[in-house]
Coordinates of C-alpha atoms in Angstrom, one line a residue:
M1 CA 149.8 57.2 102.5
A2 CA 146.5 55.4 101.6
Y3 CA 143.3 57.4 101.9
I4 CA 140.2 55.3 102.2
Y5 CA 136.8 57.0 102.4
Y6 CA 133.3 55.5 102.3
L7 CA 130.5 57.9 103.4
T8 CA 127.1 58.0 101.7
H9 CA 123.6 56.8 102.5
I10 CA 122.4 54.1 100.1
Q11 CA 118.8 52.8 99.9
F12 CA 118.8 49.6 97.9
E13 CA 115.7 47.6 97.2
H14 CA 112.9 47.1 94.7
G15 CA 110.6 50.0 95.0
A16 CA 113.1 52.2 96.8
I17 CA 112.0 55.3 94.8
K18 CA 109.2 55.6 97.4
L19 CA 111.8 56.8 99.9
L20 CA 112.7 59.9 97.9
K21 CA 110.9 62.4 100.0
Q22 CA 112.2 60.8 103.2
E23 CA 115.7 61.3 101.9
C24 CA 115.0 64.9 100.8
D25 CA 113.7 65.7 104.3
R26 CA 116.8 64.0 105.9
V27 CA 119.2 65.9 103.7
G28 CA 117.3 69.2 104.0
I29 CA 116.2 69.7 100.4
S30 CA 112.8 71.4 100.2
R31 CA 112.9 72.9 96.7
P32 CA 114.7 70.4 94.4
L33 CA 115.7 70.6 90.8
I34 CA 115.3 67.3 89.2
V35 CA 118.0 66.7 86.5
T36 CA 117.1 64.1 84.0
D37 CA 116.8 63.4 80.3
A38 CA 114.1 63.1 77.6
G39 CA 114.4 59.3 77.6
V40 CA 113.8 58.9 81.3
K41 CA 110.8 61.2 81.0
A42 CA 109.4 59.3 78.1
A43 CA 109.8 56.0 80.0
G44 CA 107.6 57.3 82.8
I45 CA 110.4 57.2 85.4
L46 CA 110.4 61.0 85.9
Q47 CA 106.8 60.8 86.8
K48 CA 107.5 58.1 89.4
A49 CA 110.0 60.5 91.0
L50 CA 107.5 63.3 91.0
D51 CA 104.9 61.1 92.5
A52 CA 107.3 60.3 95.3
L53 CA 107.5 64.0 96.2
P54 CA 103.9 64.9 97.2
G55 CA 103.4 68.5 98.1
M56 CA 107.0 69.6 97.2
P57 CA 107.7 72.5 94.8
V58 CA 109.8 70.7 92.1
A59 CA 111.6 72.2 89.1
V60 CA 112.7 69.9 86.3
F61 CA 115.5 70.1 83.8
D62 CA 115.1 67.2 81.3
Q63 CA 117.5 68.2 78.5
T64 CA 120.6 66.3 79.6
P65 CA 122.4 65.0 76.5
S66 CA 123.8 61.5 76.2
N67 CA 127.2 62.8 77.2
P68 CA 126.7 65.7 79.6
T69 CA 128.2 69.0 78.4
E70 CA 129.1 72.3 80.0
A71 CA 126.3 74.0 78.0
A72 CA 123.8 71.6 79.6
V73 CA 125.2 72.3 83.0
R74 CA 124.9 76.0 82.4
A75 CA 121.3 75.7 81.4
A76 CA 120.4 73.6 84.3
A77 CA 122.3 75.8 86.8
Q78 CA 120.3 78.8 85.5
C79 CA 117.1 76.9 86.1
Y80 CA 118.3 76.1 89.6
K81 CA 118.9 79.7 90.3
D82 CA 115.7 81.0 88.6
K83 CA 113.5 78.6 90.6
H84 CA 115.3 79.3 93.9
C85 CA 116.2 75.6 94.4
D86 CA 118.1 74.4 97.4
G87 CA 119.2 71.0 96.2
L88 CA 119.3 68.5 93.3
I89 CA 117.8 65.2 92.5
A90 CA 119.4 63.3 89.6
V91 CA 117.1 60.8 87.9
G92 CA 118.8 58.8 85.1
G93 CA 121.9 57.1 84.0
G94 CA 125.5 58.4 84.5
S95 CA 124.9 61.3 82.2
A96 CA 122.1 62.8 84.3
I97 CA 123.9 62.2 87.5
D98 CA 127.2 63.7 86.2
C99 CA 125.3 66.7 84.8
A100 CA 123.7 67.2 88.2
K101 CA 127.2 67.2 89.8
G102 CA 128.2 69.8 87.3
V103 CA 125.2 71.9 88.4
A104 CA 126.1 71.4 92.0
I105 CA 129.4 73.2 91.2
A106 CA 128.1 75.8 88.7
A107 CA 125.1 76.9 90.7
T108 CA 127.2 77.7 93.8
H109 CA 130.7 78.5 92.5
D110 CA 132.0 81.4 90.3
G111 CA 133.9 81.0 87.0
P112 CA 133.9 78.6 84.1
L113 CA 133.5 74.9 84.8
T114 CA 137.0 74.1 83.6
H115 CA 138.4 76.0 86.6
Y116 CA 137.2 73.0 88.7
A117 CA 138.4 70.2 86.5
T118 CA 140.7 67.7 88.2
I119 CA 143.6 68.0 85.6
E120 CA 143.4 71.8 85.9
G121 CA 144.0 71.5 89.7
G122 CA 140.4 72.3 90.4
S123 CA 139.4 69.7 92.9
P124 CA 140.4 71.8 96.0
R125 CA 138.3 74.7 94.5
I126 CA 135.1 72.7 94.9
T127 CA 134.0 73.6 98.3
E128 CA 131.3 72.5 100.7
K129 CA 129.1 75.2 99.1
A130 CA 128.3 72.6 96.4
A131 CA 124.6 72.0 96.2
P132 CA 123.4 68.9 97.9
L133 CA 122.5 66.0 95.6
I134 CA 120.4 62.9 95.8
A135 CA 121.0 60.4 93.0
V136 CA 118.5 57.9 91.6
P137 CA 120.1 55.7 88.9
T138 CA 118.0 54.3 86.1
T139 CA 120.8 52.2 84.5
S140 CA 123.4 49.8 86.0
G141 CA 126.7 50.9 84.8
T142 CA 128.5 54.1 85.9
G143 CA 127.7 53.9 89.6
S144 CA 127.9 57.7 89.7
E145 CA 125.3 57.7 92.5
V146 CA 128.0 56.6 95.0
A147 CA 131.0 58.3 93.4
R148 CA 132.7 61.6 94.1
G149 CA 133.4 62.4 90.4
A150 CA 131.7 63.5 87.2
I151 CA 132.8 63.4 83.6
I152 CA 131.7 66.4 81.5
I153 CA 132.5 67.6 78.0
V154 CA 133.6 71.2 78.4
D155 CA 133.2 74.0 75.9
D156 CA 136.6 73.3 74.3
H157 CA 135.4 69.7 73.6
R158 CA 137.7 68.0 76.1
K159 CA 136.0 65.3 78.2
L160 CA 137.2 66.1 81.7
G161 CA 136.8 64.7 85.2
F162 CA 135.6 66.7 88.2
H163 CA 136.4 65.1 91.6
S164 CA 135.6 66.2 95.1
W165 CA 134.1 64.5 98.1
N166 CA 131.8 67.6 98.2
L167 CA 130.2 66.1 95.0
L168 CA 129.4 62.8 96.6
P169 CA 125.6 62.4 96.6
K170 CA 124.1 62.8 100.1
A171 CA 121.9 59.8 99.3
A172 CA 121.7 57.1 96.6
I173 CA 118.4 55.5 95.9
C174 CA 119.1 52.3 94.1
D175 CA 115.8 50.8 92.8
P176 CA 116.3 48.0 90.4
E177 CA 112.7 48.2 89.3
L178 CA 113.6 51.5 87.5
T179 CA 115.9 49.4 85.1
L180 CA 113.2 46.8 84.2
G181 CA 112.6 46.9 80.5
L182 CA 115.8 48.8 79.7
P183 CA 116.7 48.0 76.1
A184 CA 119.1 45.1 75.6
K185 CA 121.8 47.2 73.8
L186 CA 121.8 49.8 76.7
T187 CA 121.7 47.0 79.3
A188 CA 124.8 45.4 77.7
A189 CA 126.8 48.6 77.3
T190 CA 126.1 49.9 80.8
G191 CA 126.7 46.4 82.2
M192 CA 130.1 46.2 80.6
D193 CA 130.8 49.6 82.1
A194 CA 130.2 48.1 85.5
V195 CA 132.5 45.2 84.6
A196 CA 135.2 47.6 83.5
H197 CA 135.0 49.5 86.7
C198 CA 135.3 46.4 88.9
M199 CA 138.2 45.1 86.8
E200 CA 140.2 48.3 86.4
T201 CA 140.0 49.3 90.0
F202 CA 141.1 45.9 91.1
M203 CA 144.1 46.1 88.8
A204 CA 145.0 49.6 90.0
P205 CA 148.1 49.4 92.3
A206 CA 147.0 51.7 95.2
F207 CA 146.6 50.1 98.6
N208 CA 142.8 49.8 99.4
P209 CA 141.8 46.3 100.5
P210 CA 138.1 47.3 101.0
A211 CA 138.0 48.5 97.4
D212 CA 139.6 45.3 96.2
G213 CA 137.1 43.1 98.0
I214 CA 134.1 45.2 96.8
A215 CA 135.4 45.2 93.2
L216 CA 135.9 41.4 93.1
D217 CA 132.5 40.7 94.5
G218 CA 131.0 43.2 92.1
L219 CA 132.8 41.6 89.2
A220 CA 131.4 38.1 90.1
R221 CA 127.9 39.5 90.3
A222 CA 128.1 41.4 87.0
W223 CA 129.8 38.5 85.1
T224 CA 127.2 36.0 86.3
H225 CA 124.1 38.1 85.5
I226 CA 124.9 40.5 82.6
E227 CA 123.7 38.0 79.9
R228 CA 120.5 37.3 81.8
A229 CA 119.7 41.0 82.3
T230 CA 120.4 41.6 78.6
R231 CA 118.3 38.7 77.3
D232 CA 115.3 39.4 79.6
G233 CA 114.6 43.0 80.6
S234 CA 112.0 41.7 83.2
D235 CA 114.4 39.5 85.1
R236 CA 114.2 41.1 88.5
E237 CA 117.0 39.1 90.1
A238 CA 119.4 39.9 87.2
R239 CA 118.5 43.6 87.4
F240 CA 119.1 43.6 91.2
Q241 CA 122.5 42.0 90.8
M242 CA 123.6 44.3 88.0
M243 CA 122.6 47.4 90.0
S244 CA 124.6 46.1 92.9
A245 CA 127.6 45.5 90.7
S246 CA 127.4 49.0 89.2
M247 CA 127.2 50.5 92.7
Q248 CA 130.1 48.4 93.9
G249 CA 132.3 49.3 91.0
A250 CA 131.9 52.9 91.7
M251 CA 132.4 52.5 95.5
A252 CA 135.7 50.8 94.6
F253 CA 137.0 53.0 92.0
Q254 CA 138.0 55.7 94.4
K255 CA 141.2 53.5 94.4
G256 CA 141.8 54.6 90.8
L257 CA 141.1 53.3 87.3
G258 CA 143.5 53.1 84.3
C259 CA 144.2 53.0 80.6
V260 CA 140.7 51.7 79.7
H261 CA 139.2 54.8 81.0
S262 CA 142.0 57.1 79.9
L263 CA 141.2 56.0 76.3
S264 CA 137.5 56.0 76.7
H265 CA 137.3 59.5 78.2
S266 CA 139.6 60.8 75.4
L267 CA 137.8 59.1 72.6
G268 CA 134.4 60.1 74.0
G269 CA 135.6 63.7 73.8
V270 CA 136.6 63.2 70.1
D271 CA 133.3 61.7 69.2
P272 CA 130.6 62.3 71.9
R273 CA 128.2 59.9 70.1
L274 CA 130.2 56.9 71.2
H275 CA 128.8 55.2 74.3
H276 CA 131.3 55.2 77.2
G277 CA 130.4 51.6 78.4
T278 CA 130.8 50.2 74.9
L279 CA 134.2 51.9 74.6
N280 CA 135.3 50.3 77.9
A281 CA 134.2 46.9 76.6
M282 CA 136.3 47.4 73.5
F283 CA 139.5 48.4 75.3
L284 CA 139.4 45.9 78.2
P285 CA 140.9 42.9 76.5
A286 CA 144.0 44.8 75.2
V287 CA 144.5 46.6 78.5
V288 CA 144.3 43.4 80.6
R289 CA 147.1 42.0 78.4
F290 CA 149.1 45.2 78.7
N291 CA 148.8 45.2 82.5
A292 CA 149.6 41.6 83.0
P293 CA 153.4 42.0 83.4
A294 CA 153.1 44.8 86.0
E295 CA 154.8 44.0 89.2
S296 CA 151.7 44.6 91.4
M297 CA 149.7 42.4 89.1
Q298 CA 152.2 39.5 89.4
K299 CA 153.0 39.9 93.0
E300 CA 149.4 40.0 94.2
Q301 CA 148.1 37.5 91.6
R302 CA 145.6 40.0 90.4
L303 CA 144.7 38.3 87.1
A304 CA 144.3 34.9 88.8
R305 CA 141.9 36.4 91.4
M306 CA 139.8 38.1 88.7
A307 CA 139.7 34.9 86.7
H308 CA 138.4 33.0 89.7
A309 CA 135.7 35.7 90.2
M310 CA 134.7 35.2 86.6
G311 CA 134.6 31.4 86.8
L312 CA 137.6 31.0 84.4
A313 CA 140.3 28.4 84.7
L314 CA 143.3 30.5 83.9
A315 CA 144.2 34.1 84.1
S316 CA 145.3 34.1 80.5
D317 CA 141.6 33.3 79.6
I318 CA 140.4 36.7 80.6
P319 CA 141.0 38.8 77.4
L320 CA 139.3 36.2 75.1
A321 CA 136.5 35.7 77.6
I322 CA 135.7 39.5 77.5
K323 CA 135.7 39.4 73.7
D324 CA 133.4 36.4 73.7
M325 CA 131.1 38.1 76.2
N326 CA 131.0 41.3 74.1
A327 CA 130.0 39.2 71.1
R328 CA 127.3 37.3 73.0
L329 CA 125.9 40.6 74.3
G330 CA 125.6 42.0 70.7
L331 CA 128.3 44.7 71.2
P332 CA 130.6 45.8 68.4
S333 CA 133.5 43.7 67.4
G334 CA 136.0 46.6 67.8
L335 CA 136.6 50.3 67.4
S336 CA 136.4 50.1 63.6
A337 CA 132.9 48.7 63.8
M338 CA 132.0 51.8 65.9
G339 CA 133.3 54.2 63.2
V340 CA 136.6 55.1 64.9
Q341 CA 139.2 56.4 62.4
T342 CA 142.9 55.9 62.6
S343 CA 143.3 59.6 61.8
W344 CA 141.8 60.3 65.3
F345 CA 144.6 58.3 67.1
E346 CA 146.9 61.3 67.7
K347 CA 144.2 63.3 69.3
I348 CA 143.0 60.3 71.4
I349 CA 146.5 59.5 72.6
S350 CA 147.1 63.2 73.6
G351 CA 143.9 63.2 75.6
A352 CA 144.6 59.8 77.2
L353 CA 148.1 60.9 78.4
A354 CA 146.5 64.0 80.1
D355 CA 143.5 62.1 81.6
H356 CA 143.2 61.7 85.4
C357 CA 143.1 57.9 85.1
H358 CA 146.4 57.7 83.2
K359 CA 148.7 57.7 86.3
T360 CA 146.7 55.1 88.3
N361 CA 147.2 52.3 85.8
P362 CA 149.5 49.5 87.1
R363 CA 151.8 50.2 84.1
I364 CA 152.3 53.8 83.0
A365 CA 151.5 53.8 79.3
S366 CA 153.6 55.8 76.8
A367 CA 152.2 57.3 73.6
N368 CA 153.4 54.3 71.7
D369 CA 151.7 52.0 74.2
Y370 CA 148.4 53.8 73.7
E371 CA 148.8 53.6 69.9
Q372 CA 149.3 49.8 70.2
L373 CA 146.2 49.6 72.5
L374 CA 144.2 51.5 69.9
I375 CA 145.4 49.3 67.0
T376 CA 144.7 46.1 69.0
S377 CA 141.2 47.3 70.0
A378 CA 140.3 48.3 66.4

């Protein structure tokens, strides 16, 4: 049976940060903890959020690492409790938003975070007691502001997913102005994350026509505007379209993702310094080729429909077009250029096989398949 669920409030416009207090009042948050990171603070965006909360007692946790960890979640949850907070505001990219989702669990539920991980059977253990969250994205990539999941590196170094509709932000404030001036490298990497979400969820075999439509439209927006946004950090229209594509990719991926993310999650756990969006960009060409023979891909002309959204003549053009796009954006040429070692492959494959995205790929990959995907992406 298909389960299709869309339920969150989204404020989307240039300058939408000004609506932050209005959304706190609507949700019932009066003593928020803002979860962010040092880069967002240094860029002055944290101050914009604080300025939008006049008269409110606000606590701040600004030590989110580039890949959120269980240790960071613990520290932020302690701050939440010490300051007697009653809700969360995440201001930042996917790392800050995912860290805040971890805090929503840890501050209100007992036991170690791994107890609530999806692959540990933890999703039903995340109850409505989870702290309410408002998400304010400052990058256009993960779309975590409209998603029910979080990816966190737990204490045993696994990069695990946490999924529950109780983690869905009560509001998403999508303000493209907050992404103006984002460095080109980060714009490209996060932008390709959005592209990967739209493509992988469209290829996933589950029945969810709304997700398919949202993903295809998001792919068209991202593919058309990612170079403009990367070249010119002040291009307001490109930033608007990329934030929309990011949001749409995450609205759609409730349908499921696949091998791109299985590999990226696993490899990101092996080496947390690697950027998730860049890894997705590296794996996409090989996974598209791997998925092409799948019955659902052939029957529903998935590749041809993606090619049309990307302005390509043939479905077979997609893998090379992605590689060419990566090069034009200044992304690495492959995993080797990112420092990935073949000696890591066994551990990466083991993690990919256990990942929550593994079983929603249109072709179920074997260990040998994952090895070939790694070799091809090197």
